[in-house]
mmCIF file of C-alpha atoms in Angstrom:
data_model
loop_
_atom_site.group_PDB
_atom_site.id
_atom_site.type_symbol
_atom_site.label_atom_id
_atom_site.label_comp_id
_atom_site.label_asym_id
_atom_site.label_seq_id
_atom_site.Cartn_x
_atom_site.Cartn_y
_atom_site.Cartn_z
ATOM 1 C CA UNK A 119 105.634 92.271 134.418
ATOM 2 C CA UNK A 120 106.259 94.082 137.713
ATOM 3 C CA UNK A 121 105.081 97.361 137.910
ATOM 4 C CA UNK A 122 105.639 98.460 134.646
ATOM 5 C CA UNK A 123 101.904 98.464 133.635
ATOM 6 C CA UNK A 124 100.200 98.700 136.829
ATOM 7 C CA UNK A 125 98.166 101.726 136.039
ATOM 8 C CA UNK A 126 96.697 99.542 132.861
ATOM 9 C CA UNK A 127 96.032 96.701 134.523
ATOM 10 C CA UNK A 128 93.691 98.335 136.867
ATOM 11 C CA UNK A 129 91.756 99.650 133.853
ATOM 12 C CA UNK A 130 88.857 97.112 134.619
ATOM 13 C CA UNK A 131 88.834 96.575 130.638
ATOM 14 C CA UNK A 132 92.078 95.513 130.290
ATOM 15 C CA UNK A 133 93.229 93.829 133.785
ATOM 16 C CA UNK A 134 95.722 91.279 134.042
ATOM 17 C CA UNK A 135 94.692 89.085 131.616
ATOM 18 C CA UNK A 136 94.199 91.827 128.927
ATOM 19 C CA UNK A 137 97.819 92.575 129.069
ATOM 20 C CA UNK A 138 98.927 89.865 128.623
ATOM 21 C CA UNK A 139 96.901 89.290 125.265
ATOM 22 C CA UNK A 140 98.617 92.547 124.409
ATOM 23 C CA UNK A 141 101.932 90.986 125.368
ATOM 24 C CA UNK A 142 101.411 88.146 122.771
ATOM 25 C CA UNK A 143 99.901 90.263 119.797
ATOM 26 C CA UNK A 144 101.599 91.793 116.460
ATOM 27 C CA UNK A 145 100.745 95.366 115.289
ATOM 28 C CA UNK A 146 101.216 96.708 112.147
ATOM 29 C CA UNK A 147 101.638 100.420 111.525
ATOM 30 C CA UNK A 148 101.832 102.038 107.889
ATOM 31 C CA UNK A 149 102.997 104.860 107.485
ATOM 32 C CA UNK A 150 105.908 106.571 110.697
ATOM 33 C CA UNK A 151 104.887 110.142 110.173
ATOM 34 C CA UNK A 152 102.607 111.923 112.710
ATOM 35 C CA UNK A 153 99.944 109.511 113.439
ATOM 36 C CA UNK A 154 102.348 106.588 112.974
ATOM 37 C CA UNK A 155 104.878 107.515 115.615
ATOM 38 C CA UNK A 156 102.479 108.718 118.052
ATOM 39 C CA UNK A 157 100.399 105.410 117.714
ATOM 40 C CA UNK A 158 103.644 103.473 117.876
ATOM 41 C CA UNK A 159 104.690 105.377 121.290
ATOM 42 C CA UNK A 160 101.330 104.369 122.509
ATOM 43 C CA UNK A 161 101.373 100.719 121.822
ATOM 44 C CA UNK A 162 104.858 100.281 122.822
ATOM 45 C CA UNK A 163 104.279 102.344 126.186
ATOM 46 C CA UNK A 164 101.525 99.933 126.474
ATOM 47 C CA UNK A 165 103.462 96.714 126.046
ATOM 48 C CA UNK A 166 102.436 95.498 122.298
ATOM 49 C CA UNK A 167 104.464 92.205 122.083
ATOM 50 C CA UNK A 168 105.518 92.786 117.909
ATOM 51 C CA UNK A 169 105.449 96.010 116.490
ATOM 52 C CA UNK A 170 106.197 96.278 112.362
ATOM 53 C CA UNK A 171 106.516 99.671 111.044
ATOM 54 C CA UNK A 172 106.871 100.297 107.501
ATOM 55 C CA UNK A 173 107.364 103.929 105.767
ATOM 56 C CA UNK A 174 109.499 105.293 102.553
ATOM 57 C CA UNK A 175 110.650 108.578 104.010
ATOM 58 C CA UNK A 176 113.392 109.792 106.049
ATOM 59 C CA UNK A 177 112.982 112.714 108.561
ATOM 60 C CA UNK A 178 113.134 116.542 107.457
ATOM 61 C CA UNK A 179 112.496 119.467 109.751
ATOM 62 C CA UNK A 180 109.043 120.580 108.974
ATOM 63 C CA UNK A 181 108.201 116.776 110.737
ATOM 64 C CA UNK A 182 109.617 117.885 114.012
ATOM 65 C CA UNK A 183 106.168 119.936 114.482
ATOM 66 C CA UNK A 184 104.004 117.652 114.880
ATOM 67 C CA UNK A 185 105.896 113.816 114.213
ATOM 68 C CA UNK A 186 107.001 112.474 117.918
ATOM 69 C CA UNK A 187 109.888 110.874 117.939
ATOM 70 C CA UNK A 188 112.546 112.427 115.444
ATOM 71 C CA UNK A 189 114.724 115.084 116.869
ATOM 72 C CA UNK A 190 116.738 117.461 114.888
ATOM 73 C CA UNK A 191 119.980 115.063 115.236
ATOM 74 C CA UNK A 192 117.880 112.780 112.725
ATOM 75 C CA UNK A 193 116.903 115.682 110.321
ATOM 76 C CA UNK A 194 120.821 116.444 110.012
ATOM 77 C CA UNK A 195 122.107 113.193 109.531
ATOM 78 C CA UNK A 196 119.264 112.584 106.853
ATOM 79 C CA UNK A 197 117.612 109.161 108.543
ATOM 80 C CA UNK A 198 114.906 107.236 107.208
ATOM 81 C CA UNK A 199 111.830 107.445 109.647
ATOM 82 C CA UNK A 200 111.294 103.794 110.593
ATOM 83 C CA UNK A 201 114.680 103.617 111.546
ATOM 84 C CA UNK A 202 114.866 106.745 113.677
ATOM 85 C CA UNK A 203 111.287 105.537 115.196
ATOM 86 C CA UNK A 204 112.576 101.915 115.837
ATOM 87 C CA UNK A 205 115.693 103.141 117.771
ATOM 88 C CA UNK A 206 113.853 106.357 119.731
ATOM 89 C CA UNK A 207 111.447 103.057 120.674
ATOM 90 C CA UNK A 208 113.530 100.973 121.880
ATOM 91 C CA UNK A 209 114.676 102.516 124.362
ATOM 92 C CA UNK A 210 111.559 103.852 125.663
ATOM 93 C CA UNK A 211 110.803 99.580 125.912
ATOM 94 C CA UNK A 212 113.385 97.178 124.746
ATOM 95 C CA UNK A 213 110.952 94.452 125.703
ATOM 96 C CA UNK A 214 109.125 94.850 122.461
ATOM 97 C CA UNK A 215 109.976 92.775 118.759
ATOM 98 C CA UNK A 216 110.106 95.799 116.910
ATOM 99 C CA UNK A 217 110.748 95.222 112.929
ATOM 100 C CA UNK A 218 111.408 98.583 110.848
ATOM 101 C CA UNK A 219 110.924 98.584 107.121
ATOM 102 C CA UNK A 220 112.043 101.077 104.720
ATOM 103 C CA UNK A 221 109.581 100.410 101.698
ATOM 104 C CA UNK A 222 106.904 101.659 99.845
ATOM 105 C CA UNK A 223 103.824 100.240 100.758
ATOM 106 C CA UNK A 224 102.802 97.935 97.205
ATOM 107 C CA UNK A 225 101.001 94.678 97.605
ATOM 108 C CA UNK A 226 104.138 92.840 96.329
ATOM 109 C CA UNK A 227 105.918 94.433 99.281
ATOM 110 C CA UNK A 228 103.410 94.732 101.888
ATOM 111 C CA UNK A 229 101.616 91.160 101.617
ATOM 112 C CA UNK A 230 104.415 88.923 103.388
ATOM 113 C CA UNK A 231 104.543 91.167 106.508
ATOM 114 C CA UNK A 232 101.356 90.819 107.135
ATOM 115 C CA UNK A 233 101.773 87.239 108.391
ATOM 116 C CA UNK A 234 100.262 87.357 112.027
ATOM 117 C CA UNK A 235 99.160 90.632 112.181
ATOM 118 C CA UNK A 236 96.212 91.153 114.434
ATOM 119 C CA UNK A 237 95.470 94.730 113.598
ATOM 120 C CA UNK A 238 96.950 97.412 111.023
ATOM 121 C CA UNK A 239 96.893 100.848 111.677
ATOM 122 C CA UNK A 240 96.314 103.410 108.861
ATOM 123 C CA UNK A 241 99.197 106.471 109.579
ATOM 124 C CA UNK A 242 99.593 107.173 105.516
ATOM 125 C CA UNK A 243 98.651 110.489 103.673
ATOM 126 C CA UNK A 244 97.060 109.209 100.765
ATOM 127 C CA UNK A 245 94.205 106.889 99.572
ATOM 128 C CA UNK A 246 95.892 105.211 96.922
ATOM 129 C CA UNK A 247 97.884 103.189 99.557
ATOM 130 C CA UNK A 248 94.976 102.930 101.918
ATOM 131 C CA UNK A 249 92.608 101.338 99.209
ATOM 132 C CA UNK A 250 95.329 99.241 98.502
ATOM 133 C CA UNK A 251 95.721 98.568 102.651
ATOM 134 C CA UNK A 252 91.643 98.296 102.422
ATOM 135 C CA UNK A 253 91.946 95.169 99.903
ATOM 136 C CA UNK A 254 94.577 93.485 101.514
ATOM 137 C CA UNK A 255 92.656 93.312 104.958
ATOM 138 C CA UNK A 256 89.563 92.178 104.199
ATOM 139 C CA UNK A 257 91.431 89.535 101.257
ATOM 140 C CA UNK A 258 93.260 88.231 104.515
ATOM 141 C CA UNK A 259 90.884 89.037 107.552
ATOM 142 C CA UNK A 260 92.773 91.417 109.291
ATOM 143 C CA UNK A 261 91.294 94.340 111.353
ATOM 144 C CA UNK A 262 92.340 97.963 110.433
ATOM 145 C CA UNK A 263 91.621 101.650 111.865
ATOM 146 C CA UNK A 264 91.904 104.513 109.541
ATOM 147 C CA UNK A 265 92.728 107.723 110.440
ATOM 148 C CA UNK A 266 93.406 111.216 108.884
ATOM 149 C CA UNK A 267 94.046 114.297 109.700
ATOM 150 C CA UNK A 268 94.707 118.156 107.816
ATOM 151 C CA UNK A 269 94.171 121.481 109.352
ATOM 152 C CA UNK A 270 92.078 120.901 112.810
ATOM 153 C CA UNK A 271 89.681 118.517 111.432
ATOM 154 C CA UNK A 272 90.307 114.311 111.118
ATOM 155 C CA UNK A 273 87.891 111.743 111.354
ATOM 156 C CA UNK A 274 88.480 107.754 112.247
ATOM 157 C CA UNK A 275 86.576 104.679 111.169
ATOM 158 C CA UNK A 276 87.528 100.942 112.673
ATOM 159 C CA UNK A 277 87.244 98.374 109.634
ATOM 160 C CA UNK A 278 86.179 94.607 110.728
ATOM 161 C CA UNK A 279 86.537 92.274 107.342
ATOM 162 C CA UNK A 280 82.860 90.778 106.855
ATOM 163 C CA UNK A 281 81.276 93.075 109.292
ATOM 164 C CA UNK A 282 81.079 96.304 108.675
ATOM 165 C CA UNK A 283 81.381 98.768 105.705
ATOM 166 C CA UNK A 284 85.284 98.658 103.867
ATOM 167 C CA UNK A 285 86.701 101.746 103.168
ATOM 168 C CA UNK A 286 85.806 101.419 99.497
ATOM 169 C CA UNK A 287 82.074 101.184 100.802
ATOM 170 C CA UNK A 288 82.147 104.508 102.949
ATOM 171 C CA UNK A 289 83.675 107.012 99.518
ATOM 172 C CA UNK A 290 80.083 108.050 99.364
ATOM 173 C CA UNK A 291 80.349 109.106 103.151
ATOM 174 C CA UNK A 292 83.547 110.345 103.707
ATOM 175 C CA UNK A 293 83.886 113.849 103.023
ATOM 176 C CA UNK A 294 85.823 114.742 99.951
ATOM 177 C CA UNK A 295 88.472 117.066 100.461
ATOM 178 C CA UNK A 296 91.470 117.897 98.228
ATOM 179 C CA UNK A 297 93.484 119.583 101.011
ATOM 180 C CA UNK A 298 96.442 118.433 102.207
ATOM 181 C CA UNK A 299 98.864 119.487 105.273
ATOM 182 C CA UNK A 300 101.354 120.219 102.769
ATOM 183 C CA UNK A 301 98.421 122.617 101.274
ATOM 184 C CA UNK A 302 96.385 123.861 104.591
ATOM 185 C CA UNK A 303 99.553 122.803 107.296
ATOM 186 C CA UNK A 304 98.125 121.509 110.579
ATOM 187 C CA UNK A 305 98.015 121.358 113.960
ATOM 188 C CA UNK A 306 99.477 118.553 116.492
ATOM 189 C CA UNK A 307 96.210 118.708 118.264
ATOM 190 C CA UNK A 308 93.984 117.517 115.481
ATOM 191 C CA UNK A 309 96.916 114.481 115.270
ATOM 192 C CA UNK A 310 96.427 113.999 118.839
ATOM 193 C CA UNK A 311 92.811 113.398 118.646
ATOM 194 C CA UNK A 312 92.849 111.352 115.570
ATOM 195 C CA UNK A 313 95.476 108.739 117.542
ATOM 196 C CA UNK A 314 93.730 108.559 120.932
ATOM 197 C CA UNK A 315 90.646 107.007 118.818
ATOM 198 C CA UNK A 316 93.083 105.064 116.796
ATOM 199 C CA UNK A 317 95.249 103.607 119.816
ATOM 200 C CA UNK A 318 91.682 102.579 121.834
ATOM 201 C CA UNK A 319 90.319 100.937 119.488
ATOM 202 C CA UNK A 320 93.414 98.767 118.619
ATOM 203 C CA UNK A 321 93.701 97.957 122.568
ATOM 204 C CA UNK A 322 89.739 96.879 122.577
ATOM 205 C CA UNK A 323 90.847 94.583 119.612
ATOM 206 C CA UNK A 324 93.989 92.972 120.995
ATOM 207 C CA UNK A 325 92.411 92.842 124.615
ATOM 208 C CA UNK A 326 89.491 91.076 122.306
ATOM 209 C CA UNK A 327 86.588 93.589 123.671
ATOM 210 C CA UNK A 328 84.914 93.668 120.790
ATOM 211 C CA UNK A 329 81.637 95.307 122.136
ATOM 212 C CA UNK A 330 83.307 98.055 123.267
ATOM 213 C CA UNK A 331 84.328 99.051 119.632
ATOM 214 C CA UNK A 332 82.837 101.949 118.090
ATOM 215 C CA UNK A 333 80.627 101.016 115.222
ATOM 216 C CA UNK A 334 80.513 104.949 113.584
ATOM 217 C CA UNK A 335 82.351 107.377 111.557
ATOM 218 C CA UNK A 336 83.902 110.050 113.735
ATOM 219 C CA UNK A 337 84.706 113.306 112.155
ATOM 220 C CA UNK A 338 86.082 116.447 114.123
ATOM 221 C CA UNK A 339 87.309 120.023 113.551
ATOM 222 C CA UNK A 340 89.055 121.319 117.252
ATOM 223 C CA UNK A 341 89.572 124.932 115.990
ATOM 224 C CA UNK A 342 85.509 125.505 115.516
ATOM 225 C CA UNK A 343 84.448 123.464 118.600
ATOM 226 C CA UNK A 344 82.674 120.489 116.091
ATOM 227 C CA UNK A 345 82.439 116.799 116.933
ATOM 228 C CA UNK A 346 80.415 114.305 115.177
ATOM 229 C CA UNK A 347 79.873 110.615 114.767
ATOM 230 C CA UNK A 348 77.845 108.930 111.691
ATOM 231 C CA UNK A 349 76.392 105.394 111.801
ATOM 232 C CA UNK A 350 77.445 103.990 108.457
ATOM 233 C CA UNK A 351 76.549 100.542 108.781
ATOM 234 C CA UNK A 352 73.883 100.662 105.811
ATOM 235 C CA UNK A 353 76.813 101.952 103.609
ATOM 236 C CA UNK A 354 78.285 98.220 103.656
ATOM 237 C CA UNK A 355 77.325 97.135 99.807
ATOM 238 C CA UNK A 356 77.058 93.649 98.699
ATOM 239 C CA UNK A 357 78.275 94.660 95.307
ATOM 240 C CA UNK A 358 82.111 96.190 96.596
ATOM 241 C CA UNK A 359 84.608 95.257 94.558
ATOM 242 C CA UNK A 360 86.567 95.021 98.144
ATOM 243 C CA UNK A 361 84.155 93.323 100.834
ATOM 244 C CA UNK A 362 81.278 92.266 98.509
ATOM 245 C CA UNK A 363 79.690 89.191 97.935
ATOM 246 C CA UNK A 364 81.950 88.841 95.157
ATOM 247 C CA UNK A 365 85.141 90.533 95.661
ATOM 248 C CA UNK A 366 87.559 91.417 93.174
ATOM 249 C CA UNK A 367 90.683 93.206 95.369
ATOM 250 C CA UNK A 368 90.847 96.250 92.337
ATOM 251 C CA UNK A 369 93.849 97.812 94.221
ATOM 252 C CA UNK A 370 95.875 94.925 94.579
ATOM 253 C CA UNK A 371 96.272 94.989 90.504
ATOM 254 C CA UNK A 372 99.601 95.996 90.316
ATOM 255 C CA UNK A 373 102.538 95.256 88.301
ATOM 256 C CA UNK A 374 105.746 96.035 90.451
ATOM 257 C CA UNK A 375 108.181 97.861 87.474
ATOM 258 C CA UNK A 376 109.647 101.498 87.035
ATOM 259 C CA UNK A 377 106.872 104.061 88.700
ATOM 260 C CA UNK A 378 107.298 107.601 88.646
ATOM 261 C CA UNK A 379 104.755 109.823 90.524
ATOM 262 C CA UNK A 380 104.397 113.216 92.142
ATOM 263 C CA UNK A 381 104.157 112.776 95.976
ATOM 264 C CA UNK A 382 101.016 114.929 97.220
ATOM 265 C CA UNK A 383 101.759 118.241 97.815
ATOM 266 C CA UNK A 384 105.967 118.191 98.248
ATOM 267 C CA UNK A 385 107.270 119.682 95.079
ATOM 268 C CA UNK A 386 108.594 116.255 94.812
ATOM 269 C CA UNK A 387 109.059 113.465 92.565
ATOM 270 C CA UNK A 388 109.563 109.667 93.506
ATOM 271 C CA UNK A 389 111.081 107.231 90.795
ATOM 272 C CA UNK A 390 110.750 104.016 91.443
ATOM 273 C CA UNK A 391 112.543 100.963 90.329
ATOM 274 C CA UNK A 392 112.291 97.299 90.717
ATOM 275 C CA UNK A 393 116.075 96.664 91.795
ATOM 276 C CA UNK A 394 118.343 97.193 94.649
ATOM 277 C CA UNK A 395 121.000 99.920 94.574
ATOM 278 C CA UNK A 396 124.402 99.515 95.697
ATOM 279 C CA UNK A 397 124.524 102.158 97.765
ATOM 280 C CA UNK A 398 128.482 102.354 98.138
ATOM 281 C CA UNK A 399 129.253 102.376 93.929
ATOM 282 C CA UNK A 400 126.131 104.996 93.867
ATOM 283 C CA UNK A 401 128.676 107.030 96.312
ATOM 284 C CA UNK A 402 131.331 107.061 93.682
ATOM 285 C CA UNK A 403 129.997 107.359 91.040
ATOM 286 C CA UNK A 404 128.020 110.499 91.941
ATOM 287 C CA UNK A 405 131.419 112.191 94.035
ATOM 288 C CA UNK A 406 132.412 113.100 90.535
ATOM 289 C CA UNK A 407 129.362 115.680 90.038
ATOM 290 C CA UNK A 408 129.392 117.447 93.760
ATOM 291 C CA UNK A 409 129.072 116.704 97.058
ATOM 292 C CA UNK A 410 127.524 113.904 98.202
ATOM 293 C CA UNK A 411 125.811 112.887 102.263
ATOM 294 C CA UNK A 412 125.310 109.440 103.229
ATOM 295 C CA UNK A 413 124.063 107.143 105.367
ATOM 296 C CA UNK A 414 123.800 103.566 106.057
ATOM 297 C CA UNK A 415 120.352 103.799 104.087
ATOM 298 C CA UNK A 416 120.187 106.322 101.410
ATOM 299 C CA UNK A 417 122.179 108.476 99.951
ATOM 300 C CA UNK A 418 121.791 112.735 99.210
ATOM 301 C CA UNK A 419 123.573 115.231 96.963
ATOM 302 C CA UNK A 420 122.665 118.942 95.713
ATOM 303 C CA UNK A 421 122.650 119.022 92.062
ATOM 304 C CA UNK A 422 121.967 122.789 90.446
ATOM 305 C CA UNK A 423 118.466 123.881 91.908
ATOM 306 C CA UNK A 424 117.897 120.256 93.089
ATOM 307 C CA UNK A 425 118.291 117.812 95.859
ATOM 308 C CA UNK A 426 118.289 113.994 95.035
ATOM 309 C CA UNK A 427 117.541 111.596 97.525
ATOM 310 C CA UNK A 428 118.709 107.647 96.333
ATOM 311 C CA UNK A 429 117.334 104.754 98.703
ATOM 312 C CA UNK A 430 118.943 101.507 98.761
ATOM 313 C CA UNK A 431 115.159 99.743 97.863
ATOM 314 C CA UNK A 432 115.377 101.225 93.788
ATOM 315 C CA UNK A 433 113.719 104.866 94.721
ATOM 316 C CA UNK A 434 114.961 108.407 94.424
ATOM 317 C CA UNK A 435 113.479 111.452 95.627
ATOM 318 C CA UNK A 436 113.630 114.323 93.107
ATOM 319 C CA UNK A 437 113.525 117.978 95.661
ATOM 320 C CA UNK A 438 112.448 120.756 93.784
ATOM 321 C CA UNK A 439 110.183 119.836 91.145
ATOM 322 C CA UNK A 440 106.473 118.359 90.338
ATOM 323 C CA UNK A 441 107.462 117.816 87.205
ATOM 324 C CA UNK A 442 108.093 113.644 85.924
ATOM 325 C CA UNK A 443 110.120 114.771 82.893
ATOM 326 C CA UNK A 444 112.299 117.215 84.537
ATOM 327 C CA UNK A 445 112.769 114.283 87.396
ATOM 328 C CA UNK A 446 113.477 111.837 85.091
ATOM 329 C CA UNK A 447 115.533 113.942 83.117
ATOM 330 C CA UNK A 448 117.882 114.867 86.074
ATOM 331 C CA UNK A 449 117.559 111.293 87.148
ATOM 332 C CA UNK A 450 119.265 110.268 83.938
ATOM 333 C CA UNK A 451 121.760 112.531 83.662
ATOM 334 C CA UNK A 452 123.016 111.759 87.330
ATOM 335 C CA UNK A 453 122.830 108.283 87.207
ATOM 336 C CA UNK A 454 123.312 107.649 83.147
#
């Protein structure tokens, strides 16, 4: 290892033989906006033998704010964020497996990566992919951290299948908040925060310190000086539908076929589809109507008030509207 990690090593915690546990285990990040690339930096920087990043965006200038990693090269030539993540990565440690996905985050899609994982972090924006992240730990015994973060608050919870509360358990403690950072913005700070817990608590779990793990909610706001941690381990129910004595998995009830839904806060409409796109006839096909920007991975054009976004995987972004019938009526008429 030469001196690469000395400063680690002599972290009594971790030592010699803690890195090298790190060396030999697989982390799985969801979600390469601002807590995923900043927890990604970490682990890598740290030595994480397999990293697997998965996210369905590409990078766009209000990310350079507060998303580490993307520079405004990426933002001009339009490039998905686990790519631009994987290759900014790299180079900061080409020792590391690192395996970049560009893919929403469905059981049907998410399930086979999760082969060897020993720990998933949570870096996505909204709780219908984390519930569905929630049920697919605890179905297969896999360790994750959630995080969030809007304004200068976040909070952070570490999830153990069959030992403490799932997130489905804790709704009736986590506080409810409709806000958004596409509603309130943010600050890098309160991302900052949010990943330091994340990051040590994944190293106590691949260095396999498991006392050392915090056992509580923590909740913060920076901007008004508050900091506060909740035991929640009598929130664990024997009833959940997730971690119960009888679970059921509710979120992993899904049907992969065309999906159209308004992402949180974007003026934005996804459309989803269950094939592939060819990419290269797309090109064509859509020269006809105006000008078209491309990519290895997607594929952009301006159309009237609108810009349309097609990804390789079956989705299109629809820019300008938060309206599904006026997406999937400019949808149609670009793509017949």
């Amino acid at each position: 290892m030469g001196n690469r990690y000395s400063r680690q090593t002599l972290f009594k915690p971790i030592g010699e033989g803690g890195q090298e546990k790190i060396r030999n285990k697989h982390v799985l990040i969801l979600g390469c906006g601002a807590l995923g690339t900043a927890n990604a930096e970490n682990l890598v920087r740290a030595g994480i033998g397999k990293l697997t990043m998965i996210d369905r965006d590409y990078v766009e200038l209000s990310n350079l704010q507060r998303q580490q990693l993307y520079t405004e090269k990426e933002v001009y030539e339009q490039i998905p964020k686990a790519i631009a993540a994987k290759q900014r990565l790299q180079e900061i440690n080409s020792s590391v497996v690192i395996e970049a996905h560009i893919m929403d985050s469905i059981p049907v899609t998410l399930q086979p990566l999760l082969k060897n994982v020993d720990v998933i972090i949570d870096a996505t924006d909204n709780f219908e992919t984390r519930f569905m992240l929630n049920d697919l730990s605890n179905k297969q015994h896999i360790p994750w951290i959630y995080g969030s973060c809007v304004g200068s608050t976040g909070m952070s919870f570490t999830i153990l299948p069959d030992e403490t509360p799932c997130l489905e358990c804790l709704m009736d403690t986590i506080p409810a908040s409709g806000a958004t950072c596409d509603s309130v913005g943010i600050i890098s700070p309160a991302v900052q925060m949010v990943v330091a817990h994340q990051t040590a608590e994944a190293l106590k779990i691949l260095v396999e310190d498991k006392k050392a793990l915090r056992t509580s909610l923590l909740t913060f706001d920076l901007w008004n000086n508050h900091y506060h941690t909740m035991k929640v381990e009598r929130a664990k129910k024997k009833s959940c539908p997730s971690c119960g004595e009888k679970p059921s998995y509710p979120s992993l009830n899904y049907q992969f076929s065309t999906k159209s839904e308004v992402l949180c806060g974007r003026n934005t409409v996804q459309i989803r589809t269950s094939q592939e796109r060819n990419l290269h006839l797309l090109k064509e096909q859509l020269k006809r109507i105006g000008l078209v920007k491309a990519n290895d991975f997607l594929i952009s054009i301006e159309y009237e008030t609108y810009r349309l976004v097609f990804f390789q995987d079956g989705r299109t972004l629809i820019h300008g509207t938060n309206s599904i019938e006026k997406a999937k009526s400019i949808y149609y008429q670009l793509t017949g």
